[in-house]
Amino acid sequence: MNRDAFTTTLWQDDFNIRIPGEEISHDVFDVIIIGAGITGITTGLRLQQAGKRCLILEAHTACFGTTSATTAHLNTVLDASYPELIKKFGTDNALLIAQGAKEAISLIRAHIEQYQIDCDFEEKTGYLYAQNKEEDAQLEKMLEGMLAVGIEARPSLTTPVPVPFTTAIRVPGQAQFHPLKYLSALLLQFLLAGGAVREATMVQAVEQQDGIQEISSTTGRYRATHVVYATHIPPGVNLLHFRCAPYRSYVLGVELADHAYPDALVYDIEDPYHYFRTARHQGAPVLIVGGEDHKTGHEVNTEQVFRELEAYARRFFKIAAVPYRWSSQYYEPADGLPYIGLLPGNNDHLYVATGYSGNGMIFGTLAGRILCDLITGNDTPYADLLAPSRIKPVAGFSNFIKENADVVKHFIGDRLSAGTLEAFAGLSVGEGRVVNYENQSIAVYKDEQGRLFTLDPVCPHAGCMVQWNPAERSWDCPCHGSRFDITGAVLNGPAQKALQPLST
Ligand code: FES
């Protein structure tokens, strides 16, 4: 199946989600959900089962975006550590988040049991390890934090990976699954419950008229009482674009010569961290190795990042082959917690879920529950803590300033540092670059046949300059993470318009 990048993930290699074509009524839906990833599908199913009439609109195909590039960890050990969450939000709120992570895993397990989904779901123990004195102290604090929020964890003298460590902890109650097998079954249940899906529908605008949300899109107009942006980051320019920073994360799918595959989810605590787990693909084990994250658009040589990750893995594992490698994008929230609820600065019927860090399967599932509760008028314990309009001047301040300063730098700076005309002439096949040509910045890509594709590199979202991503053959915007293919078409929002072609 297709996804938003050039590389192929383990999950999409031999799996397709097929949606039967059907006539979509243009009546007023109760809820239109924009985006058919884990958030959109889970939210749609819960709402449809709660009696709401739902339509999911997807710009490409179901699970085209980050959902198909996840490494599908289901963990209560979140990217934001519990000591950090306790410090920023208090113990009760950190406890609530830990409860939310457990609840997300329980919801997935319940779906799997209820619908008899064969999706390679397995409970696993998690391991975290330190590699020096400083990390020992950090890991000890992490253990204290986990125990304070009711997560079962204890010191371990061993880990299941051959990476040297100084101290380690083990955390039972984690899990893993095949995300596309799971979500295709959930999508089928959504359709069986009467929900509707329309793919290849890029939403262009949502406007409120007489209390109804009017959606204009590339396949026509749709109307609903409520709208949910399950688009990873909402479109338009919104407060959340200044509270979420886009990052890219890298993954290898590895065959081991000695078959010493770890039967656990394993993480170091470096920054950025590395992680390991074993998946099964076509009956054979595959070691998943992840890490080397960086801010989107901040790494010129993304091929080199893959090479570094592979070199790191080869230091410890006997690698026979690396049949899979892929990268994907996630959004780091300013204060460590996702934003799930009403979209700030809009009417009371526009909802959003974003800023999941590297915990998309957990928060995407939890968002389904929260958004359903909010829209159906039920109480949800998470509403205030995760409200997108929350003000956390202390909790989010330093990150907010850092990421925001980065946005400002790219608004101004990139135009001055573009490449040169010589670089333009020196392009290899398969290479892209932003160059200056007669005082004009041009995003230029040369394909395998030597054809040049030239685009205006100014991101139509808010005017930053895109950067070439050689590994995924896409133009990536460093400011809020919009991504475009070689023709300029939108791969990921928040941009809703393509990069404009230039004639050379
Ligand atoms: Fe916001 Fe490009 S994504 S300016």
Short mmCIF file of C-alpha atoms and ligand atoms in Angstrom, two decimals:
data_model
loop_
_atom_site.label_atom_id
_atom_site.label_comp_id
_atom_site.label_asym_id
_atom_site.label_seq_id
_atom_site.Cartn_x
_atom_site.Cartn_y
_atom_site.Cartn_z
CA MET A 1 0.00 0.00 0.00
CA ASN A 2 1.01 3.62 -0.47
CA ARG A 3 2.37 5.87 2.23
CA ASP A 4 3.75 9.37 2.51
CA ALA A 5 7.33 8.47 1.66
CA PHE A 6 9.73 6.70 -0.69
CA THR A 7 10.86 3.92 1.67
CA THR A 8 8.67 0.93 2.50
CA THR A 9 7.71 -0.04 6.03
CA LEU A 10 7.44 -3.58 7.31
CA TRP A 11 3.67 -3.23 7.64
CA GLN A 12 2.82 -1.88 4.22
CA ASP A 13 5.09 -4.32 2.39
CA ASP A 14 2.47 -7.04 1.98
CA PHE A 15 -0.69 -5.48 3.28
CA ASN A 16 -3.44 -3.38 1.78
CA ILE A 17 -6.45 -1.75 3.35
CA ARG A 18 -9.28 -1.89 0.85
CA ILE A 19 -12.36 0.23 1.26
CA PRO A 20 -15.41 -0.68 -0.81
CA GLY A 21 -16.53 2.18 -3.05
CA GLU A 22 -19.90 3.53 -2.06
CA GLU A 23 -22.13 6.51 -2.64
CA ILE A 24 -21.69 9.05 0.13
CA SER A 25 -24.77 10.88 1.24
CA HIS A 26 -24.35 14.63 1.26
CA ASP A 27 -26.76 15.10 4.13
CA VAL A 28 -25.57 16.57 7.39
CA PHE A 29 -23.46 14.05 9.29
CA ASP A 30 -23.21 14.17 13.06
CA VAL A 31 -19.43 14.04 12.85
CA ILE A 32 -16.94 14.29 10.01
CA ILE A 33 -13.49 13.06 10.89
CA ILE A 34 -10.65 14.28 8.71
CA GLY A 35 -7.87 11.69 8.53
CA ALA A 36 -7.99 7.88 8.46
CA GLY A 37 -5.07 6.98 10.71
CA ILE A 38 -5.32 5.41 14.14
CA THR A 39 -6.92 8.52 15.66
CA GLY A 40 -9.53 8.95 12.95
CA ILE A 41 -10.48 5.29 12.70
CA THR A 42 -10.68 4.74 16.48
CA THR A 43 -12.66 7.94 16.98
CA GLY A 44 -15.00 7.09 14.10
CA LEU A 45 -15.72 3.59 15.37
CA ARG A 46 -16.47 4.74 18.92
CA LEU A 47 -18.71 7.57 17.75
CA GLN A 48 -20.55 5.41 15.26
CA GLN A 49 -21.17 2.82 17.95
CA ALA A 50 -22.38 5.60 20.25
CA GLY A 51 -25.12 6.33 17.72
CA LYS A 52 -23.50 9.18 15.81
CA ARG A 53 -23.57 9.19 12.02
CA CYS A 54 -19.95 9.56 10.93
CA LEU A 55 -17.98 10.15 7.76
CA ILE A 56 -14.19 9.82 7.57
CA LEU A 57 -12.52 11.92 4.88
CA GLU A 58 -8.96 10.93 3.95
CA ALA A 59 -6.70 12.98 1.66
CA HIS A 60 -4.91 9.90 0.31
CA THR A 61 -5.66 6.32 1.40
CA ALA A 62 -6.36 4.91 4.86
CA CYS A 63 -3.21 4.88 7.04
CA PHE A 64 -1.22 6.75 4.36
CA GLY A 65 0.54 8.95 6.93
CA THR A 66 2.49 8.23 10.09
CA THR A 67 0.19 5.39 11.20
CA SER A 68 1.68 3.07 8.58
CA ALA A 69 5.22 4.00 9.66
CA THR A 70 4.85 3.45 13.39
CA THR A 71 6.94 0.82 15.15
CA ALA A 72 3.74 -0.16 16.96
CA HIS A 73 4.97 -0.17 20.52
CA LEU A 74 2.12 -0.23 23.00
CA ASN A 75 3.79 1.11 26.08
CA THR A 76 3.03 2.70 29.40
CA VAL A 77 6.63 4.00 29.44
CA LEU A 78 6.04 7.22 27.56
CA ASP A 79 8.50 9.52 25.79
CA ALA A 80 7.87 12.16 28.45
CA SER A 81 9.27 10.55 31.60
CA TYR A 82 7.11 10.32 34.69
CA PRO A 83 9.48 12.42 36.87
CA GLU A 84 9.20 15.12 34.21
CA LEU A 85 5.40 14.82 34.12
CA ILE A 86 5.16 14.85 37.93
CA LYS A 87 7.32 17.98 38.05
CA LYS A 88 5.32 19.78 35.38
CA PHE A 89 1.78 18.60 36.06
CA GLY A 90 1.78 17.12 39.58
CA THR A 91 1.56 13.51 40.72
CA ASP A 92 -2.21 13.19 40.27
CA ASN A 93 -2.03 14.26 36.63
CA ALA A 94 0.99 12.07 35.92
CA LEU A 95 -0.99 9.22 37.45
CA LEU A 96 -3.88 10.05 35.15
CA ILE A 97 -1.61 9.86 32.10
CA ALA A 98 -0.22 6.51 33.24
CA GLN A 99 -3.79 5.33 33.65
CA GLY A 100 -4.56 6.64 30.15
CA ALA A 101 -1.67 4.65 28.65
CA LYS A 102 -2.90 1.49 30.40
CA GLU A 103 -6.43 2.24 29.25
CA ALA A 104 -5.28 2.59 25.63
CA ILE A 105 -3.64 -0.84 25.71
CA SER A 106 -6.79 -2.29 27.32
CA LEU A 107 -8.98 -0.69 24.63
CA ILE A 108 -6.85 -2.21 21.87
CA ARG A 109 -6.92 -5.59 23.59
CA ALA A 110 -10.70 -5.34 24.00
CA HIS A 111 -11.17 -4.53 20.30
CA ILE A 112 -8.97 -7.47 19.34
CA GLU A 113 -10.98 -9.84 21.52
CA GLN A 114 -14.38 -8.45 20.56
CA TYR A 115 -13.75 -8.50 16.80
CA GLN A 116 -11.41 -11.53 16.79
CA ILE A 117 -8.67 -9.52 15.09
CA ASP A 118 -5.62 -11.48 14.02
CA CYS A 119 -3.00 -8.72 14.29
CA ASP A 120 0.02 -10.35 16.00
CA PHE A 121 -0.86 -8.73 19.33
CA GLU A 122 1.49 -9.90 22.08
CA GLU A 123 2.07 -8.72 25.61
CA LYS A 124 5.73 -8.02 26.28
CA THR A 125 7.97 -6.88 29.08
CA GLY A 126 9.78 -3.59 28.55
CA TYR A 127 13.42 -2.98 29.51
CA LEU A 128 15.19 0.34 29.92
CA TYR A 129 18.90 0.51 30.51
CA ALA A 130 21.53 3.09 31.44
CA GLN A 131 25.09 3.15 30.10
CA ASN A 132 26.97 5.48 32.44
CA LYS A 133 26.77 7.02 35.92
CA GLU A 134 24.74 9.99 34.83
CA GLU A 135 22.21 7.73 33.12
CA ASP A 136 22.17 5.45 36.18
CA ALA A 137 20.90 8.36 38.28
CA GLN A 138 18.40 9.27 35.57
CA LEU A 139 17.12 5.70 35.34
CA GLU A 140 16.76 5.50 39.11
CA LYS A 141 14.59 8.61 39.01
CA MET A 142 12.57 7.12 36.15
CA LEU A 143 11.95 4.01 38.23
CA GLU A 144 10.81 6.13 41.19
CA GLY A 145 8.52 8.08 38.86
CA MET A 146 6.96 4.90 37.46
CA LEU A 147 6.33 3.50 40.92
CA ALA A 148 4.80 6.84 42.00
CA VAL A 149 2.20 6.60 39.22
CA GLY A 150 1.40 2.94 39.75
CA ILE A 151 3.45 1.43 36.95
CA GLU A 152 4.88 -1.89 37.95
CA ALA A 153 8.65 -1.75 37.43
CA ARG A 154 11.75 -3.09 39.13
CA PRO A 155 15.53 -3.27 38.73
CA SER A 156 16.88 -5.95 36.44
CA LEU A 157 20.34 -7.51 36.32
CA THR A 158 19.90 -8.48 32.68
CA THR A 159 18.49 -7.15 29.43
CA PRO A 160 17.55 -9.19 26.34
CA VAL A 161 19.88 -7.25 24.00
CA PRO A 162 23.69 -7.54 23.64
CA VAL A 163 24.30 -3.85 24.35
CA PRO A 164 26.58 -3.12 27.36
CA PHE A 165 24.73 -1.44 30.22
CA THR A 166 25.37 -0.33 33.76
CA THR A 167 21.89 -0.56 35.28
CA ALA A 168 18.51 -1.65 33.92
CA ILE A 169 14.85 -1.91 34.89
CA ARG A 170 12.09 -4.17 33.65
CA VAL A 171 8.51 -3.03 33.15
CA PRO A 172 5.85 -5.68 32.49
CA GLY A 173 2.52 -4.86 30.88
CA GLN A 174 3.75 -3.55 27.52
CA ALA A 175 2.58 -4.93 24.16
CA GLN A 176 3.05 -4.87 20.39
CA PHE A 177 0.94 -5.57 17.32
CA HIS A 178 0.67 -5.19 13.54
CA PRO A 179 -0.90 -1.74 13.22
CA LEU A 180 -2.38 -2.15 9.74
CA LYS A 181 -3.97 -5.53 10.42
CA TYR A 182 -5.53 -4.05 13.54
CA LEU A 183 -6.74 -0.84 11.89
CA SER A 184 -8.09 -2.47 8.76
CA ALA A 185 -10.28 -4.64 11.03
CA LEU A 186 -11.37 -1.57 13.01
CA LEU A 187 -12.20 0.23 9.79
CA LEU A 188 -14.30 -2.73 8.66
CA GLN A 189 -16.22 -2.58 11.97
CA PHE A 190 -16.74 1.14 11.42
CA LEU A 191 -18.24 0.43 7.99
CA LEU A 192 -20.37 -2.44 9.33
CA ALA A 193 -21.70 -0.10 12.02
CA GLY A 194 -22.91 2.24 9.26
CA GLY A 195 -19.96 4.63 9.04
CA ALA A 196 -18.77 6.01 5.70
CA VAL A 197 -15.28 6.64 4.36
CA ARG A 198 -14.14 8.67 1.40
CA GLU A 199 -10.50 8.47 0.33
CA ALA A 200 -8.62 10.77 -2.07
CA THR A 201 -10.46 13.72 -0.55
CA MET A 202 -8.30 16.66 0.43
CA VAL A 203 -10.19 19.02 2.70
CA GLN A 204 -9.64 22.61 1.62
CA ALA A 205 -11.66 24.57 4.17
CA VAL A 206 -14.04 24.16 7.09
CA GLU A 207 -16.45 27.02 7.69
CA GLN A 208 -19.32 27.33 10.10
CA GLN A 209 -22.67 28.45 8.71
CA ASP A 210 -25.80 28.51 10.85
CA GLY A 211 -24.29 26.11 13.34
CA ILE A 212 -23.28 23.59 10.65
CA GLN A 213 -19.67 22.86 9.65
CA GLU A 214 -19.41 23.24 5.88
CA ILE A 215 -16.45 21.37 4.43
CA SER A 216 -15.16 22.08 0.96
CA SER A 217 -12.87 19.47 -0.50
CA THR A 218 -11.45 18.12 -3.72
CA THR A 219 -14.43 15.75 -4.03
CA GLY A 220 -17.14 18.23 -3.18
CA ARG A 221 -18.86 19.72 -0.17
CA TYR A 222 -19.78 17.87 3.01
CA ARG A 223 -21.64 19.01 6.11
CA ALA A 224 -21.59 17.97 9.74
CA THR A 225 -22.45 19.15 13.22
CA HIS A 226 -18.95 18.38 14.51
CA VAL A 227 -15.59 18.07 12.78
CA VAL A 228 -12.49 16.28 14.10
CA TYR A 229 -9.02 16.99 12.68
CA ALA A 230 -7.29 13.63 13.00
CA THR A 231 -4.61 14.79 10.59
CA HIS A 232 -1.54 14.45 12.82
CA ILE A 233 -1.34 18.26 13.01
CA PRO A 234 -4.32 20.46 12.13
CA PRO A 235 -4.26 22.53 8.93
CA GLY A 236 -4.23 26.31 8.89
CA VAL A 237 -2.06 28.42 11.15
CA ASN A 238 -3.02 27.76 14.72
CA LEU A 239 -1.66 28.04 18.25
CA LEU A 240 -0.82 24.34 18.08
CA HIS A 241 1.71 24.91 15.29
CA PHE A 242 3.73 26.90 17.79
CA ARG A 243 3.32 24.28 20.49
CA CYS A 244 4.28 21.21 18.45
CA ALA A 245 7.63 20.65 16.74
CA PRO A 246 7.99 18.12 13.88
CA TYR A 247 10.64 15.40 14.22
CA ARG A 248 11.76 12.55 11.98
CA SER A 249 12.51 9.14 13.37
CA TYR A 250 14.42 6.30 11.66
CA VAL A 251 13.79 2.56 11.67
CA LEU A 252 15.53 -0.54 10.35
CA GLY A 253 13.96 -3.99 9.91
CA VAL A 254 16.84 -6.43 10.39
CA GLU A 255 17.46 -10.16 9.90
CA LEU A 256 19.89 -11.62 12.43
CA ALA A 257 22.45 -14.28 11.49
CA ASP A 258 22.36 -15.89 14.94
CA HIS A 259 18.59 -15.64 15.46
CA ALA A 260 19.16 -13.99 18.86
CA TYR A 261 15.99 -11.91 18.62
CA PRO A 262 14.98 -10.13 21.86
CA ASP A 263 11.57 -11.14 23.18
CA ALA A 264 10.82 -7.74 24.72
CA LEU A 265 10.56 -4.02 24.06
CA VAL A 266 13.98 -2.55 24.86
CA TYR A 267 15.09 1.08 25.12
CA ASP A 268 18.26 2.91 26.05
CA ILE A 269 17.86 6.35 27.62
CA GLU A 270 20.19 8.36 25.41
CA ASP A 271 18.81 11.51 23.85
CA PRO A 272 17.63 10.70 21.23
CA TYR A 273 17.13 7.14 22.37
CA HIS A 274 17.53 3.82 20.53
CA TYR A 275 15.05 0.99 20.82
CA PHE A 276 14.73 -2.64 19.78
CA ARG A 277 11.91 -5.11 19.44
CA THR A 278 11.08 -8.18 17.40
CA ALA A 279 8.19 -8.30 14.94
CA ARG A 280 7.10 -11.21 12.79
CA HIS A 281 6.77 -10.80 9.06
CA GLN A 282 5.59 -13.59 6.74
CA GLY A 283 6.32 -16.10 9.50
CA ALA A 284 9.89 -14.95 10.17
CA PRO A 285 11.23 -12.70 12.94
CA VAL A 286 12.48 -9.22 12.11
CA LEU A 287 14.44 -7.10 14.57
CA ILE A 288 13.19 -3.54 14.63
CA VAL A 289 15.88 -1.01 15.48
CA GLY A 290 14.87 2.62 15.86
CA GLY A 291 16.43 5.94 16.74
CA GLU A 292 18.60 8.82 15.42
CA ASP A 293 15.64 11.23 15.59
CA HIS A 294 16.12 14.83 14.50
CA LYS A 295 13.97 17.85 13.82
CA THR A 296 12.29 17.67 10.43
CA GLY A 297 14.24 19.51 7.76
CA HIS A 298 17.34 19.86 9.96
CA GLU A 299 19.35 17.00 8.50
CA VAL A 300 20.65 17.51 4.99
CA ASN A 301 21.87 13.94 4.48
CA THR A 302 19.04 11.70 5.66
CA GLU A 303 20.66 8.71 3.87
CA GLN A 304 23.62 9.16 6.21
CA VAL A 305 21.24 8.96 9.20
CA PHE A 306 20.17 5.48 8.06
CA ARG A 307 23.83 4.50 7.65
CA GLU A 308 24.61 5.68 11.19
CA LEU A 309 21.68 3.75 12.62
CA GLU A 310 22.78 0.62 10.79
CA ALA A 311 26.40 1.06 11.96
CA TYR A 312 25.10 1.41 15.52
CA ALA A 313 23.05 -1.80 15.22
CA ARG A 314 26.01 -3.69 13.68
CA ARG A 315 28.13 -2.87 16.73
CA PHE A 316 25.95 -5.15 18.84
CA PHE A 317 24.00 -7.56 16.61
CA LYS A 318 25.11 -10.15 14.04
CA ILE A 319 23.21 -8.73 11.11
CA ALA A 320 22.54 -10.94 8.11
CA ALA A 321 20.48 -8.44 6.12
CA VAL A 322 18.60 -5.16 6.44
CA PRO A 323 15.54 -5.71 4.25
CA TYR A 324 13.57 -2.75 5.61
CA ARG A 325 14.33 0.83 6.45
CA TRP A 326 11.97 3.72 6.77
CA SER A 327 11.52 7.04 8.49
CA SER A 328 8.45 8.80 9.74
CA GLN A 329 7.35 12.00 11.35
CA TYR A 330 5.99 12.76 14.79
CA TYR A 331 5.16 15.93 16.68
CA GLU A 332 6.79 16.78 19.98
CA PRO A 333 4.45 18.84 22.19
CA ALA A 334 5.88 21.81 24.07
CA ASP A 335 5.04 20.56 27.55
CA GLY A 336 5.30 16.79 26.99
CA LEU A 337 1.59 15.92 26.73
CA PRO A 338 -0.62 15.68 23.63
CA TYR A 339 -3.34 18.17 22.75
CA ILE A 340 -6.72 16.47 22.51
CA GLY A 341 -10.01 18.40 22.52
CA LEU A 342 -11.45 21.58 21.05
CA LEU A 343 -9.23 23.35 18.51
CA PRO A 344 -8.22 26.70 20.10
CA GLY A 345 -9.52 29.87 18.48
CA ASN A 346 -12.43 28.18 16.70
CA ASN A 347 -16.05 27.36 17.35
CA ASP A 348 -17.25 24.75 19.82
CA HIS A 349 -17.60 22.01 17.23
CA LEU A 350 -14.06 21.70 15.85
CA TYR A 351 -11.88 19.12 17.58
CA VAL A 352 -8.25 18.12 17.23
CA ALA A 353 -5.77 15.53 18.48
CA THR A 354 -2.04 16.11 17.98
CA GLY A 355 1.38 16.21 19.68
CA TYR A 356 1.70 12.50 20.47
CA SER A 357 5.55 12.39 20.59
CA GLY A 358 6.63 8.83 19.81
CA ASN A 359 3.55 7.35 21.46
CA GLY A 360 1.13 7.56 18.55
CA MET A 361 -0.53 4.18 19.02
CA ILE A 362 -1.24 4.94 22.69
CA PHE A 363 -2.42 8.53 22.33
CA GLY A 364 -4.19 7.90 19.01
CA THR A 365 -6.28 5.24 20.76
CA LEU A 366 -6.84 7.32 23.88
CA ALA A 367 -7.86 10.26 21.67
CA GLY A 368 -10.61 8.06 20.21
CA ARG A 369 -12.07 7.61 23.65
CA ILE A 370 -11.63 11.26 24.71
CA LEU A 371 -13.06 12.79 21.52
CA CYS A 372 -16.02 10.42 21.59
CA ASP A 373 -16.75 11.39 25.21
CA LEU A 374 -16.45 15.10 24.45
CA ILE A 375 -18.71 14.95 21.40
CA THR A 376 -21.35 12.75 23.05
CA GLY A 377 -21.35 14.93 26.17
CA ASN A 378 -19.90 12.34 28.54
CA ASP A 379 -17.45 13.22 31.26
CA THR A 380 -13.86 12.37 30.54
CA PRO A 381 -11.18 12.59 33.22
CA TYR A 382 -8.57 13.64 30.65
CA ALA A 383 -10.40 16.69 29.27
CA ASP A 384 -8.72 19.47 31.26
CA LEU A 385 -5.24 17.95 31.40
CA LEU A 386 -5.03 17.43 27.63
CA ALA A 387 -7.11 20.43 26.51
CA PRO A 388 -5.37 22.06 23.51
CA SER A 389 -6.06 25.50 24.98
CA ARG A 390 -4.34 24.70 28.28
CA ILE A 391 -1.95 27.32 29.55
CA LYS A 392 1.18 25.88 31.09
CA PRO A 393 3.55 28.82 31.23
CA VAL A 394 6.04 26.93 33.39
CA ALA A 395 5.56 23.45 32.01
CA GLY A 396 5.95 24.33 28.37
CA PHE A 397 7.86 27.55 28.49
CA SER A 398 11.44 26.55 27.67
CA ASN A 399 10.50 24.19 24.86
CA PHE A 400 7.98 26.64 23.50
CA ILE A 401 10.59 29.37 23.26
CA LYS A 402 13.17 26.99 21.75
CA GLU A 403 10.86 25.58 19.09
CA ASN A 404 9.28 28.93 18.38
CA ALA A 405 12.68 30.57 17.97
CA ASP A 406 13.50 27.83 15.51
CA VAL A 407 10.35 28.62 13.53
CA VAL A 408 11.23 32.29 13.45
CA LYS A 409 14.79 31.51 12.33
CA HIS A 410 13.49 29.51 9.41
CA PHE A 411 10.97 32.15 8.46
CA ILE A 412 13.81 34.59 8.00
CA GLY A 413 17.04 32.70 7.57
CA ASP A 414 16.49 30.08 4.92
CA ARG A 415 16.14 32.50 2.09
CA LEU A 416 19.66 33.75 2.78
CA SER A 417 21.31 30.34 2.98
CA ALA A 418 20.00 28.60 -0.11
CA GLY A 419 22.46 26.84 -2.43
CA THR A 420 24.05 28.35 -5.51
CA LEU A 421 23.56 28.16 -9.24
CA GLU A 422 26.68 25.92 -9.45
CA ALA A 423 24.99 23.49 -7.09
CA PHE A 424 21.95 23.60 -9.32
CA ALA A 425 24.08 22.58 -12.30
CA GLY A 426 25.83 19.86 -10.28
CA LEU A 427 22.77 17.85 -9.24
CA SER A 428 23.05 14.07 -9.45
CA VAL A 429 20.09 11.95 -10.49
CA GLY A 430 17.70 11.32 -7.61
CA GLU A 431 18.97 14.45 -5.85
CA GLY A 432 17.07 17.55 -4.77
CA ARG A 433 18.25 20.88 -3.47
CA VAL A 434 17.10 24.43 -2.91
CA VAL A 435 19.29 26.72 -5.02
CA ASN A 436 19.52 30.40 -5.78
CA TYR A 437 19.14 31.20 -9.41
CA GLU A 438 19.07 34.82 -10.55
CA ASN A 439 18.03 35.93 -7.07
CA GLN A 440 15.21 33.46 -6.96
CA SER A 441 15.12 30.44 -4.67
CA ILE A 442 14.20 27.25 -6.50
CA ALA A 443 13.54 23.76 -5.17
CA VAL A 444 14.93 21.50 -7.87
CA TYR A 445 14.90 17.71 -8.15
CA LYS A 446 16.46 15.60 -10.89
CA ASP A 447 14.85 12.20 -11.42
CA GLU A 448 16.45 8.96 -12.67
CA GLN A 449 15.76 9.96 -16.29
CA GLY A 450 17.47 13.31 -15.77
CA ARG A 451 14.22 15.29 -15.81
CA LEU A 452 14.20 18.40 -13.62
CA PHE A 453 11.23 19.21 -11.38
CA THR A 454 11.36 22.80 -10.20
CA LEU A 455 9.18 24.27 -7.49
CA ASP A 456 8.82 27.42 -5.47
CA PRO A 457 10.36 26.26 -2.15
CA VAL A 458 8.24 28.60 -0.04
CA CYS A 459 5.90 26.46 2.03
CA PRO A 460 2.31 27.55 1.37
CA HIS A 461 1.40 26.93 5.02
CA ALA A 462 3.17 29.92 6.54
CA GLY A 463 6.10 30.79 4.31
CA CYS A 464 9.11 28.80 5.57
CA MET A 465 11.59 27.32 3.12
CA VAL A 466 11.35 23.58 2.50
CA GLN A 467 14.39 21.27 2.62
CA TRP A 468 15.11 18.17 0.51
CA ASN A 469 14.85 14.81 2.29
CA PRO A 470 16.95 12.43 0.16
CA ALA A 471 15.94 9.21 1.95
CA GLU A 472 12.21 9.77 1.48
CA ARG A 473 12.50 11.87 -1.70
CA SER A 474 10.27 14.57 -0.33
CA TRP A 475 10.42 18.28 0.37
CA ASP A 476 10.05 18.73 4.15
CA CYS A 477 9.22 21.97 5.91
CA PRO A 478 11.27 22.51 9.09
CA CYS A 479 8.71 24.82 10.68
CA HIS A 480 5.56 22.75 11.18
CA GLY A 481 6.34 19.59 9.28
CA SER A 482 4.40 19.90 6.01
CA ARG A 483 5.81 17.54 3.38
CA PHE A 484 5.51 17.55 -0.41
CA ASP A 485 6.35 15.08 -3.18
CA ILE A 486 8.62 15.87 -6.13
CA THR A 487 5.74 17.42 -8.06
CA GLY A 488 4.87 19.64 -5.09
CA ALA A 489 1.71 17.73 -4.04
CA VAL A 490 0.98 17.67 -0.31
CA LEU A 491 2.06 14.49 1.48
CA ASN A 492 1.50 15.75 5.02
CA GLY A 493 -0.20 18.91 6.32
CA PRO A 494 -0.65 21.35 7.88
CA ALA A 495 -0.22 22.82 4.37
CA GLN A 496 -3.37 22.40 2.32
CA LYS A 497 -1.91 23.69 -0.92
CA ALA A 498 0.86 22.27 -3.10
CA LEU A 499 4.27 23.82 -3.68
CA GLN A 500 3.94 25.85 -6.83
CA PRO A 501 5.72 24.57 -9.95
CA LEU A 502 8.21 26.95 -11.59
CA SER A 503 9.21 26.96 -15.20
CA THR A 504 12.97 27.03 -15.82
FE1 FES B 1 4.28 25.71 8.44
FE2 FES B 1 5.73 25.01 6.35
S1 FES B 1 4.61 23.76 7.64
S2 FES B 1 5.48 27.00 7.17
#
